[in-house]
Short mmCIF file of C-alpha atoms and ligand atoms in Angstrom, two decimals:
data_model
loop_
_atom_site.label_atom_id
_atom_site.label_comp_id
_atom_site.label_asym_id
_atom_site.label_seq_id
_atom_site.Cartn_x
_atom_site.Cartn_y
_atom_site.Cartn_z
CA UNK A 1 154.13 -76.12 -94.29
CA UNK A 2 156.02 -72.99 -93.25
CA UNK A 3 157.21 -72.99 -89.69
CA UNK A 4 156.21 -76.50 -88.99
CA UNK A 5 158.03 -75.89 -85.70
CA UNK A 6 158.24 -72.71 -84.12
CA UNK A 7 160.64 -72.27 -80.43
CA UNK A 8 160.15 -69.62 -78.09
CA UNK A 9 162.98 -68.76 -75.69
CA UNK A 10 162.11 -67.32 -72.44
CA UNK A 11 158.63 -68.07 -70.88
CA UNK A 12 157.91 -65.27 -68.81
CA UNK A 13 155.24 -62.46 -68.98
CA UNK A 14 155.57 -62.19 -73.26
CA UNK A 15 157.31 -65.63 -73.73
CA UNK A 16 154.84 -68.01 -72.58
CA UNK A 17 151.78 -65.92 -73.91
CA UNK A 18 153.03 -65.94 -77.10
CA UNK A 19 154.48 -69.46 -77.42
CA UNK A 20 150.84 -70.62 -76.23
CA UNK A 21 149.10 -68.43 -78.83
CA UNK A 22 150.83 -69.89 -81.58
CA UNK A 23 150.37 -73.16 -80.35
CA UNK A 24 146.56 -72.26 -80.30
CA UNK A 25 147.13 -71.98 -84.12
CA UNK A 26 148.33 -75.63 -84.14
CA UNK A 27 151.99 -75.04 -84.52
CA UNK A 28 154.17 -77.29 -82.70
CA UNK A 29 155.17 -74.81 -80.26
CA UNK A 30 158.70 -76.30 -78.36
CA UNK A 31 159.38 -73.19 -75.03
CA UNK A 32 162.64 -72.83 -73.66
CA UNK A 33 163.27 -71.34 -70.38
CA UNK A 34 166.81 -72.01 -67.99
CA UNK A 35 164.04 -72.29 -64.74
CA UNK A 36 163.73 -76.18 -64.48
CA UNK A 37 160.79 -75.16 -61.92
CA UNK A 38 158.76 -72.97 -64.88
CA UNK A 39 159.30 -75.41 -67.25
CA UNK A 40 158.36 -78.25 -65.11
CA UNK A 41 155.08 -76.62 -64.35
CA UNK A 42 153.84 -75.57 -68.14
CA UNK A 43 154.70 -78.88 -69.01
CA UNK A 44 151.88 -79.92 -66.23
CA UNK A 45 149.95 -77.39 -68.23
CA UNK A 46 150.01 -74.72 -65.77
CA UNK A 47 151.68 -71.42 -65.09
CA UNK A 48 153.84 -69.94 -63.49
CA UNK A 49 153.03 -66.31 -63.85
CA UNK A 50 149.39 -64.25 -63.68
CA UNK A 51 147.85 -62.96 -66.76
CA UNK A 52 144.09 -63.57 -67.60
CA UNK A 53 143.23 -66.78 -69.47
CA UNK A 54 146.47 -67.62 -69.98
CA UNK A 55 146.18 -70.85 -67.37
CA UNK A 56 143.60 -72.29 -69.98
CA UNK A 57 145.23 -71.60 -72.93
CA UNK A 58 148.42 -73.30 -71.56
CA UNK A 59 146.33 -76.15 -70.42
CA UNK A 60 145.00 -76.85 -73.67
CA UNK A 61 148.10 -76.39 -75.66
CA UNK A 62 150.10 -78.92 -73.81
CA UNK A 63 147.34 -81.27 -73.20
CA UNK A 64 146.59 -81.48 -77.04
CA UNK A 65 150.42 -81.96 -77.61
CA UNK A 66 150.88 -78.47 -79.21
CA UNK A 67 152.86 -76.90 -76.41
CA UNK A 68 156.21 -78.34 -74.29
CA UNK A 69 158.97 -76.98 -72.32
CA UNK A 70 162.27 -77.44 -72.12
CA UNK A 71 165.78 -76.16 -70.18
CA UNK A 72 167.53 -77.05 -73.81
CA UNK A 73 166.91 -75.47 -77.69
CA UNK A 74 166.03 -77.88 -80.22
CA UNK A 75 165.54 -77.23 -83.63
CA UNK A 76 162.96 -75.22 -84.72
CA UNK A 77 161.77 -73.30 -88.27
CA UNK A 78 161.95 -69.90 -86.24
CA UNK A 79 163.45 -68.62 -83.04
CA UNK A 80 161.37 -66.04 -81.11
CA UNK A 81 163.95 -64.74 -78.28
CA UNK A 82 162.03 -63.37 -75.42
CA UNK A 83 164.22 -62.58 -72.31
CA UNK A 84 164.43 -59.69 -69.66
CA UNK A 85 166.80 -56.43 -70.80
CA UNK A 86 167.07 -55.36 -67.29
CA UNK A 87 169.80 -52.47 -66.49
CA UNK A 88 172.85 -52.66 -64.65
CA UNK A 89 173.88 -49.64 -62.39
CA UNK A 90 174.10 -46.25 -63.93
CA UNK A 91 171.54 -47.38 -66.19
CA UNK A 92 173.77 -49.09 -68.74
CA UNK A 93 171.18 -52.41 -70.75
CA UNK A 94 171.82 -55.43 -69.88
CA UNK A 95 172.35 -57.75 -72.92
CA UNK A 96 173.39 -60.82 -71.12
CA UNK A 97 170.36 -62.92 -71.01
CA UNK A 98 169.91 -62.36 -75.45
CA UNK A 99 173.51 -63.10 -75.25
CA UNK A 100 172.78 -66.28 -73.94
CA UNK A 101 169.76 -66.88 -75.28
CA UNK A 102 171.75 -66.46 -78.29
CA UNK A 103 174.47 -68.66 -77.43
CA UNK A 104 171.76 -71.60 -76.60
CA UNK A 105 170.32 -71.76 -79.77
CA UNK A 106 173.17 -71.20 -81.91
CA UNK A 107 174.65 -75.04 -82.17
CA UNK A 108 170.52 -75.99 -83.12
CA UNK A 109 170.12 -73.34 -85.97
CA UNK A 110 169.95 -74.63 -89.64
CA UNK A 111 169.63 -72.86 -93.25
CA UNK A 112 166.30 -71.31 -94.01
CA UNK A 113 165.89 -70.40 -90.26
CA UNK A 114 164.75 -67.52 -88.91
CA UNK A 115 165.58 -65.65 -85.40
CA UNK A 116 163.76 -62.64 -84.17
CA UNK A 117 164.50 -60.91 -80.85
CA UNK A 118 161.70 -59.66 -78.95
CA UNK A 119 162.78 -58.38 -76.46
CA UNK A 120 162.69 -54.74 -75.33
CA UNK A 121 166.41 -53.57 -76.62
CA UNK A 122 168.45 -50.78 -76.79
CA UNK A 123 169.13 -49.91 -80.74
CA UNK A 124 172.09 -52.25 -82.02
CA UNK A 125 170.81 -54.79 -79.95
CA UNK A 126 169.46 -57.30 -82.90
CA UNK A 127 172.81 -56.31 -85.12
CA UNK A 128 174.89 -57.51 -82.02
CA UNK A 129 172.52 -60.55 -81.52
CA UNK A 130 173.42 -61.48 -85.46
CA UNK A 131 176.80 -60.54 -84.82
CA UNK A 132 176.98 -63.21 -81.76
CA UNK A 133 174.97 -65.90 -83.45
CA UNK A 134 177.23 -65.49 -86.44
CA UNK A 135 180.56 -66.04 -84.17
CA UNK A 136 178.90 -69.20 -82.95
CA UNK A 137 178.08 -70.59 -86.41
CA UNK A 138 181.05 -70.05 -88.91
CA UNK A 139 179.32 -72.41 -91.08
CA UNK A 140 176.13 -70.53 -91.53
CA UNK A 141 175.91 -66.89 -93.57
CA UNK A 142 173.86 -63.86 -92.35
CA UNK A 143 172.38 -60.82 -93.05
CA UNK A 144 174.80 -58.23 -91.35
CA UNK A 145 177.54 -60.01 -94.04
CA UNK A 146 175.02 -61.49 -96.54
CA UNK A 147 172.54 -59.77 -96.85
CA UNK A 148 169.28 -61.34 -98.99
CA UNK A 149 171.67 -64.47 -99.94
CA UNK A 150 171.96 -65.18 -96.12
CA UNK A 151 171.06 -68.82 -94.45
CA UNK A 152 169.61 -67.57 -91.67
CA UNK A 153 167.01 -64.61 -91.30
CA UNK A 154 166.81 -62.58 -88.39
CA UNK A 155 164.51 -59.52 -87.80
CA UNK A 156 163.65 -57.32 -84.02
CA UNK A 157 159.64 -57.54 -84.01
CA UNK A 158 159.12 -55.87 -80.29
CA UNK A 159 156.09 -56.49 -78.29
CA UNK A 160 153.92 -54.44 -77.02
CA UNK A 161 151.47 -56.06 -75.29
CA UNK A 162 149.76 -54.45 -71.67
CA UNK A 163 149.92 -56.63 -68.97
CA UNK A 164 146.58 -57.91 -68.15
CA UNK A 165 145.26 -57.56 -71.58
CA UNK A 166 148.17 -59.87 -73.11
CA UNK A 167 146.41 -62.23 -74.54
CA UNK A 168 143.76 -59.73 -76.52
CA UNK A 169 146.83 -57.15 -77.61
CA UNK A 170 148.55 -60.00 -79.07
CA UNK A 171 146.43 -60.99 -81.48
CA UNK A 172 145.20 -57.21 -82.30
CA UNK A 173 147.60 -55.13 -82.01
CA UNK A 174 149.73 -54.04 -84.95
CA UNK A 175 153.49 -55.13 -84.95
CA UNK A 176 156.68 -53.53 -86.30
CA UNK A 177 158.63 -55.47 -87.98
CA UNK A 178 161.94 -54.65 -88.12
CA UNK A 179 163.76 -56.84 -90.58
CA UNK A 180 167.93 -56.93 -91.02
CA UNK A 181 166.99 -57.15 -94.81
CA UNK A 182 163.51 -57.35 -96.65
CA UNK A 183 163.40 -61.02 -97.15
CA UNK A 184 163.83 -60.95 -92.95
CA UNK A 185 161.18 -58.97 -92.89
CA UNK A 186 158.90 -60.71 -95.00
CA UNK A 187 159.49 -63.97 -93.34
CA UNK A 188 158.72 -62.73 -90.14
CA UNK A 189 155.28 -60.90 -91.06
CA UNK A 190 154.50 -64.47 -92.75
CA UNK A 191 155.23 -65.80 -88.76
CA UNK A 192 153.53 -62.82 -87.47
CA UNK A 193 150.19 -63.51 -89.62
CA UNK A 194 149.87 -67.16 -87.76
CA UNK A 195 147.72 -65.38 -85.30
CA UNK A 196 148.34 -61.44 -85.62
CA UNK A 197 145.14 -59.85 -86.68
CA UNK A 198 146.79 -56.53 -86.62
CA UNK A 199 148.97 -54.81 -89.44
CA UNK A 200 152.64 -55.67 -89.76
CA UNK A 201 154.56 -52.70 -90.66
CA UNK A 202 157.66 -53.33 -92.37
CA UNK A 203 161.00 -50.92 -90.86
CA UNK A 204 164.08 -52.17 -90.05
CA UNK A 205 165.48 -53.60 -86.97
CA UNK A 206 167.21 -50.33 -85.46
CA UNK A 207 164.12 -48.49 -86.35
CA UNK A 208 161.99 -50.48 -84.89
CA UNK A 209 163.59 -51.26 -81.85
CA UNK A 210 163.69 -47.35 -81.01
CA UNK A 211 159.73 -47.43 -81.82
CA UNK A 212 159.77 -49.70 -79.18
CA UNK A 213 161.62 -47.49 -76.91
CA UNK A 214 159.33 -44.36 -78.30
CA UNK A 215 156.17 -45.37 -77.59
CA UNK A 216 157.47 -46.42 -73.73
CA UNK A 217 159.57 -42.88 -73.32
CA UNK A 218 156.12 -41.19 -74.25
CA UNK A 219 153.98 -42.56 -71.99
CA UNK A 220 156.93 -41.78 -69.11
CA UNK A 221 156.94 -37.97 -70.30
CA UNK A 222 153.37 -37.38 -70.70
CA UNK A 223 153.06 -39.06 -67.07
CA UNK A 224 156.00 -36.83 -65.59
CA UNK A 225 154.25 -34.14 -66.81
CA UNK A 226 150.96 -35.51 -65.11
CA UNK A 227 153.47 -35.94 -61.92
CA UNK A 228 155.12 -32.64 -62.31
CA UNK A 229 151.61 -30.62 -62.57
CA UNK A 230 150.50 -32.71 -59.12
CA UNK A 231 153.36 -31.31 -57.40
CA UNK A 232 152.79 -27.73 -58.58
CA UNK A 233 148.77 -27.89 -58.13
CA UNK A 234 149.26 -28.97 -54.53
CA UNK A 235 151.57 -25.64 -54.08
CA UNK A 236 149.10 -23.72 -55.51
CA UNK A 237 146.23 -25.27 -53.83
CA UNK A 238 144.61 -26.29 -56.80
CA UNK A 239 142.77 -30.04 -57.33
CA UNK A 240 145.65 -31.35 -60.16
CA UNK A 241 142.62 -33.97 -61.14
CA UNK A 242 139.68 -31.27 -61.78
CA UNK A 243 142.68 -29.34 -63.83
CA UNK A 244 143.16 -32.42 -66.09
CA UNK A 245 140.17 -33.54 -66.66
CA UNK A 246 139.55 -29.94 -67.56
CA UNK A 247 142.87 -29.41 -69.69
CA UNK A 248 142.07 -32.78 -71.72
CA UNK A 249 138.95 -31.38 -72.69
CA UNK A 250 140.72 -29.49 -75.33
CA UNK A 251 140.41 -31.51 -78.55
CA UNK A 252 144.21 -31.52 -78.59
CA UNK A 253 145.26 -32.60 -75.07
CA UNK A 254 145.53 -35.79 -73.63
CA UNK A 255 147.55 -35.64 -70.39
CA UNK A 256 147.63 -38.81 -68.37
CA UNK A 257 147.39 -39.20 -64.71
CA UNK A 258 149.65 -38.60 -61.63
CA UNK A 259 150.43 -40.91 -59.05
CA UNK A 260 152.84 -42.12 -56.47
CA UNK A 261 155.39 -42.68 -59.45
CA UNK A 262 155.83 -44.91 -62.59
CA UNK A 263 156.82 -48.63 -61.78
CA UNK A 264 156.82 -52.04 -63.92
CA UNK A 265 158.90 -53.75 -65.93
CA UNK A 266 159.17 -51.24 -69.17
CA UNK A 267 157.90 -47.70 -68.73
CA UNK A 268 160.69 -46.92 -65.99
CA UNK A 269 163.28 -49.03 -67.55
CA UNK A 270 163.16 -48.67 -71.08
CA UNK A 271 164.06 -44.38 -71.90
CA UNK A 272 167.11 -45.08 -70.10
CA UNK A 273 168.24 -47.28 -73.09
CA UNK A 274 167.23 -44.33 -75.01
CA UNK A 275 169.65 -41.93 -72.60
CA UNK A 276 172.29 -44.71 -71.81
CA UNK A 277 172.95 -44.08 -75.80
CA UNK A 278 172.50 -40.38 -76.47
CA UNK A 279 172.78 -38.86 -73.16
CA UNK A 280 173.83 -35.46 -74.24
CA UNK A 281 170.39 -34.96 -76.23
CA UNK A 282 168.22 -37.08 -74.35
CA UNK A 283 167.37 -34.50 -71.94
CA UNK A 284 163.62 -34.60 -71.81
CA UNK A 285 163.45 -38.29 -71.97
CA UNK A 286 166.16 -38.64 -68.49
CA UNK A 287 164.34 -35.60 -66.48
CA UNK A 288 161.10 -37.07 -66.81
CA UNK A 289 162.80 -40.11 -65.76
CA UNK A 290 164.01 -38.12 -62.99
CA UNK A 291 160.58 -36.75 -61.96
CA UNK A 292 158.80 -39.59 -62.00
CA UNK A 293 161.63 -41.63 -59.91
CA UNK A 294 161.48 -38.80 -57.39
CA UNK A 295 157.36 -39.23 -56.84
CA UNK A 296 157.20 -41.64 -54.15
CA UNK A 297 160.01 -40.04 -51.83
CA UNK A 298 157.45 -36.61 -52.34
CA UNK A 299 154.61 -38.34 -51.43
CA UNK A 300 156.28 -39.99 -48.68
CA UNK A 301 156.95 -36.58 -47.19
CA UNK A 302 153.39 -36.03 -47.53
CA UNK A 303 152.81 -38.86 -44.93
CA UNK A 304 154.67 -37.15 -42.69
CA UNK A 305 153.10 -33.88 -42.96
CA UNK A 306 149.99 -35.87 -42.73
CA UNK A 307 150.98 -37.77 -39.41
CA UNK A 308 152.23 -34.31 -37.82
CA UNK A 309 149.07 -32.89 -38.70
CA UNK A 310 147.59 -36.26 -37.43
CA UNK A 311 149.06 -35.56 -33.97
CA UNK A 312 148.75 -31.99 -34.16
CA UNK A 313 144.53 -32.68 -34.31
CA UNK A 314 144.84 -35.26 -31.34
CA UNK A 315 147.67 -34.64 -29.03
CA UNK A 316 146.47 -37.14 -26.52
CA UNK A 317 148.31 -39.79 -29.23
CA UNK A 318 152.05 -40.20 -29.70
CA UNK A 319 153.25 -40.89 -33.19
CA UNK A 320 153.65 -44.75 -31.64
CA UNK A 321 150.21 -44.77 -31.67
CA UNK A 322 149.06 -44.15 -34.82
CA UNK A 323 148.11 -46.44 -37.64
CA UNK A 324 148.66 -45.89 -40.72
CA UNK A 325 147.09 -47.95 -43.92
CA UNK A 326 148.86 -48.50 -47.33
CA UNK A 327 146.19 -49.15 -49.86
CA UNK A 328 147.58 -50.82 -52.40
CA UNK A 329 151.00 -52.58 -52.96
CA UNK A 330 151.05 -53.17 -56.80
CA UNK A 331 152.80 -51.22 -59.96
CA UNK A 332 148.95 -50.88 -61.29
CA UNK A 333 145.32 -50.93 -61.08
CA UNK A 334 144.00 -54.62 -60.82
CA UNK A 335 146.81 -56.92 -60.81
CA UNK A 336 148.92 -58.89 -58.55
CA UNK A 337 152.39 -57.74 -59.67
CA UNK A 338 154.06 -56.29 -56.74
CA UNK A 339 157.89 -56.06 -58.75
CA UNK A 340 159.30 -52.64 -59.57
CA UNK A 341 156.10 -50.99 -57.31
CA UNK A 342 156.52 -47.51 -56.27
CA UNK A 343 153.60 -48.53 -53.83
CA UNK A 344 155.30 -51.50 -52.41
CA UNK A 345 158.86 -48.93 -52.34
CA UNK A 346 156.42 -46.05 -50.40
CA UNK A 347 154.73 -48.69 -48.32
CA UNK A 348 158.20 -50.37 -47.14
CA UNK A 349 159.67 -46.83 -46.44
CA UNK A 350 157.20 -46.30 -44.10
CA UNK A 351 156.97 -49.35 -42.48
CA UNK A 352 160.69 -48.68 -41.63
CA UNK A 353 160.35 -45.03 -40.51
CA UNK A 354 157.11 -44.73 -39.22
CA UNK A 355 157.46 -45.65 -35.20
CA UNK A 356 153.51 -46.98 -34.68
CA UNK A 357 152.09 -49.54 -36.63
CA UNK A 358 152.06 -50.21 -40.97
CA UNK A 359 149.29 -52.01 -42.55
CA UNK A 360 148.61 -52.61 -46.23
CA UNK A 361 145.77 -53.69 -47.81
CA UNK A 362 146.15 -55.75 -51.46
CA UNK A 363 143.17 -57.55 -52.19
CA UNK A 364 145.31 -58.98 -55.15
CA UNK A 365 147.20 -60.99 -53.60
CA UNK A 366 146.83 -63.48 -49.85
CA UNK A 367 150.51 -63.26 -48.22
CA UNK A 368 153.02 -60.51 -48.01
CA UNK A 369 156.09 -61.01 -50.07
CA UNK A 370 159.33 -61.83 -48.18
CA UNK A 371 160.91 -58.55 -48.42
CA UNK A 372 157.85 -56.48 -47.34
CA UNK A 373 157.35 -58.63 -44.21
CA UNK A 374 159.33 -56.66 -41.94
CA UNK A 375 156.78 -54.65 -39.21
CA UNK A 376 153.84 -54.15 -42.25
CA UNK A 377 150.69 -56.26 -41.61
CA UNK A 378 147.98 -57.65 -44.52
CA UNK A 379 144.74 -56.12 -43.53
CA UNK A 380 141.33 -56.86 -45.19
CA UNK A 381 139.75 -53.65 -46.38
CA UNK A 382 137.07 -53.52 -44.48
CA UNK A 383 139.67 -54.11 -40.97
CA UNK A 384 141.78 -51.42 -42.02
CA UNK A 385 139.05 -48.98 -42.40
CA UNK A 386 137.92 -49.93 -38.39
CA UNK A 387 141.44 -50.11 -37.20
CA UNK A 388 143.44 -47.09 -39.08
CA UNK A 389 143.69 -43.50 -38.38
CA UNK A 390 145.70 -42.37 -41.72
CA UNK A 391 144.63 -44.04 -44.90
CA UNK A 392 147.53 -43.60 -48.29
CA UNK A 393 146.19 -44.51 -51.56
CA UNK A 394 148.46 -45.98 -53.76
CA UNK A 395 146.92 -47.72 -56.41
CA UNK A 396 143.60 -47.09 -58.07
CA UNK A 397 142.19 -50.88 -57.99
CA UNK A 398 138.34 -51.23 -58.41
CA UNK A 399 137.97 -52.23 -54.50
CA UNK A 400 139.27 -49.09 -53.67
CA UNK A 401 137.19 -47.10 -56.10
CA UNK A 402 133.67 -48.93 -55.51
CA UNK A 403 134.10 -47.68 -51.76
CA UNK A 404 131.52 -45.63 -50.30
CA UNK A 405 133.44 -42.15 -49.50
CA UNK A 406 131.71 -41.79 -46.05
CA UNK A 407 133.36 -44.90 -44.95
CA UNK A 408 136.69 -42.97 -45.27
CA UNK A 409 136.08 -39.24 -44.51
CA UNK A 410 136.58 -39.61 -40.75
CA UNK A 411 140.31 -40.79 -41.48
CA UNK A 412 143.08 -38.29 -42.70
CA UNK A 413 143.43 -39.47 -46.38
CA UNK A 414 146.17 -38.85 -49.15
CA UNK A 415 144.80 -39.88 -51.98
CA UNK A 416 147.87 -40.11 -54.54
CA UNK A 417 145.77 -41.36 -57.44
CA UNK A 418 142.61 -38.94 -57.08
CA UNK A 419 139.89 -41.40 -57.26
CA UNK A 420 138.17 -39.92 -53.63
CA UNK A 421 139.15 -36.09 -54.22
N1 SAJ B 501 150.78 -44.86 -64.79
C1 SAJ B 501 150.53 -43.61 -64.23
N2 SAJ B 501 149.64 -42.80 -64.86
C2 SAJ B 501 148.98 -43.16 -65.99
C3 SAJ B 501 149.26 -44.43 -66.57
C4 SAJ B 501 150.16 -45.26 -65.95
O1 SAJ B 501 151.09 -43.25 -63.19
O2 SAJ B 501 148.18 -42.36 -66.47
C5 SAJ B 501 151.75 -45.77 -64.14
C6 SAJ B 501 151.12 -47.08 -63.68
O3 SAJ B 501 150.51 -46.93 -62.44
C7 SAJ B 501 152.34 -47.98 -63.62
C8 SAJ B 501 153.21 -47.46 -64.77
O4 SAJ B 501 152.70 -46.18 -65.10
O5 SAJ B 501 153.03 -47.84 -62.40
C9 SAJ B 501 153.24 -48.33 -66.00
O6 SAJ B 501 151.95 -48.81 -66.30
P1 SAJ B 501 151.32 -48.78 -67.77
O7 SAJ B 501 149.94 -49.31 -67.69
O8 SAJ B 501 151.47 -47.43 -68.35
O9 SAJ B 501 152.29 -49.68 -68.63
P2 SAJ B 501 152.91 -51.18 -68.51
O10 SAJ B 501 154.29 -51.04 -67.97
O11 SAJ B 501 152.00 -52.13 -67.85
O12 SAJ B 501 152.94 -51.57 -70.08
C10 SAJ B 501 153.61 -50.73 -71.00
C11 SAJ B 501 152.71 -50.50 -72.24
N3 SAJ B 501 153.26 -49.42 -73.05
C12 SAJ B 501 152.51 -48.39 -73.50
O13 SAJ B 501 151.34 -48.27 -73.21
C13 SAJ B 501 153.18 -47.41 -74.39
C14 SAJ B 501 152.59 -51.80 -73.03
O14 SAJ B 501 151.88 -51.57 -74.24
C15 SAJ B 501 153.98 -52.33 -73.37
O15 SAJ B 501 153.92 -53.54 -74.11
C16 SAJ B 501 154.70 -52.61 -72.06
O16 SAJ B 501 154.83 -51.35 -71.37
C17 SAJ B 501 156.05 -53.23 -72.36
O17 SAJ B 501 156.16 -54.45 -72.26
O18 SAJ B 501 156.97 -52.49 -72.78
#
């Protein structure tokens, strides 16, 4: 049987999904991660991150035997690397953790194998992945020297999956495949088609790692633009969510929406792989970069007009004595993600500048991280709307949009996601 054995390295947010999926399909599934602690807990089938469903499709992959976890590679039919590409300063990729990744499973790999990075990359990333797995194994040929004749097979087959809908996307979406050579390509749609119900479209790797990048750069310009337009409708005095909604009724328009800025894991990180390479003609690509990194600081100006203001309406109060209420703390609608968060970054600014009292309300999640614990105070949504005098939305979840508007027009509301204008 092809791919008797399939190992997945990295068990985070695409990792474990995908390493459970496939062991849905009854494929001995063997996940690698260097966190003793996640691998400790999948192997208890549970999990270690939130994504919908994905606690009972762990639990029955390990419990039937098709799913285990381990700190150290063992040898597999195919080798799905799926590690962060953070950035270092100045935006420069990080390749260490495929570089290790790749180092790991190098000493395990074995003719006929094949290795696909998954991972978000920069283009050039899977050539220097071969190039590194190839410096380990002297004894083994490969495509970047061997092309079809090689031993091992290697191909970049990016996900791109939405958080929250993982486990759906994975099986429907269509994939690139981005094969070194053909034959790579071929052996990883025949992978792929274990579970993928979606088309596999044959490129090749550099190709189809900057698809990867594409599709994320796109959805960061088309939301500067959203962010840009809010900036310039609130000069003009002019509701920037009407104007949309208006605009995208052209059969030709389809402008997405502003907010308090872009945050997560891949929209904000990955065009600056695109500009860390071509920086003299990725110009549109780094400004809307630019203007969507610069949203929250605007909108926390906006609090401070709105507190003046605030004052200005009821001078008996001092600024000491006003409370203000951060709705909201995640990067999006509906989840409990609170990493790379422009509403946790706006919500800790002012907590640290504002002199009266901070207090957010998350129904998504039931303690305050660590680094947001300084001065800011969880509040249930129904206390902050009896104890607050300035309300900030910052992320459109459903509790927030079910509310009855009359329970909030007595308090001075900015509403950075337009779902009460
Ligand atoms: N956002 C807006 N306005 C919008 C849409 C989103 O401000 O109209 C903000 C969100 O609030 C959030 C950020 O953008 O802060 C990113 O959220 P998202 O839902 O756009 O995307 P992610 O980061 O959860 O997932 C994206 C997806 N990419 C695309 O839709 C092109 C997903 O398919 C990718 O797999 C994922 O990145 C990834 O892993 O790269």
């Amino acid at each position: 049987m092809p791919f008797a054995t399939i190992s997945v390295i990295g068990l985070g947010y695409i990792g474990l999904p995908t390493a459970a999926v496939f062991a849905s399909r009854k494929k001995q599934v063997i996940g690698v991660d260097v966190n003793q602690n996640a691998v400790d807990i999948i192997n208890r089938g549970q999990i270690h991150i939130v994504e919908p469903d994905l606690d009972m499709v762990v639990h029955a992959a390990v419990t039937e035997g098709y799913l285990r976890a381990t700190t150290q590679p063992e040898p597999a039919d195919a080798f799905l690397i799926a590690v962060p590409t953070p950035f270092m300063g100045d935006h420069v990729p990080d390749l260490t953790y495929i570089e290790s990744a790749s180092k790991s499973i190098a000493p395990v790999l074995k003719k006929g194998d094949l290795v696909i990075l998954e991972s978000t990359s920069p283009v050039g990333a899977t050539e220097q992945m071969a190039a590194w797995l190839a410096y380990a194994r002297p004894d083994l040929t490969f495509p970047q020297t061997h092309g079809e004749n090689s031993d091992i097979r290697i191909a970049h087959c990016p996900e791109r999956v939405l958080p929250g809908h993982v486990l759906r996307e994975l099986v429907q979406n269509d994939r690139v495949i981005g094969g070194m050579t053909p034959k790579c390509s071929e052996l990883a749609i025949s992978l792929y088609k274990v579970f993928v119900q979606g088309e596999c479209i044959v490129t090749n790797a550099r190709t189809a790692e900057m698809c990867k990048l594409t599709e994320n750069s796109f959805r960061d310009v088309n939301i500067a633009f959203a962010n840009e337009l809010s900036m310039i409708c609130d000069e003009l005095g002019i509701n920037v969510w009407e104007l949309i909604r208006l605009a995208n009724r052209h059969p030709r328009v389809n402008i997405l929406q502003p907010g308090p800025g872009v945050g997560g894991h891949c929209i904000a990180v990955d065009p600056w792989f695109i500009v860390s390479k071509t920086p003299k003609q990725a110009q549109l690509i780094r400004t809307a970069r630019e203007v969507n990194d610069s949203k929250p600081d605007w909108v926390i100006e906006k609090v401070k007009v709105a507190v003046a203001e605030f004052l200005q309406a009821n001078p008996e109060k001092t600024a000491k004595e006003v409370t203000i209420a951060c709705f909201g703390l995640a990067f999006k609608p509906d989840i409990d993600d609170l990493r790379e968060s422009p509403a946790a970054a706006i919500t800790k600014n002012i907590t640290m500048n504002h002199p009266g009292r901070t207090v957010a309300v998350e129904p998504n999640i039931d303690n305050l991280p660590e680094n947001l614990l300084h001065r800011l105070e969880l509040f249930s949504l129904e206390k902050a709307l009896l104890e607050t005098d300035i309300v900030v939305l910052l992320v459109d979840h459903k509790e927030f949009k079910s509310l009855n508007k009359k329970t909030i027009c007595t308090k001075k509301v900015i509403d950075t996601r337009g779902i009460w204008t």
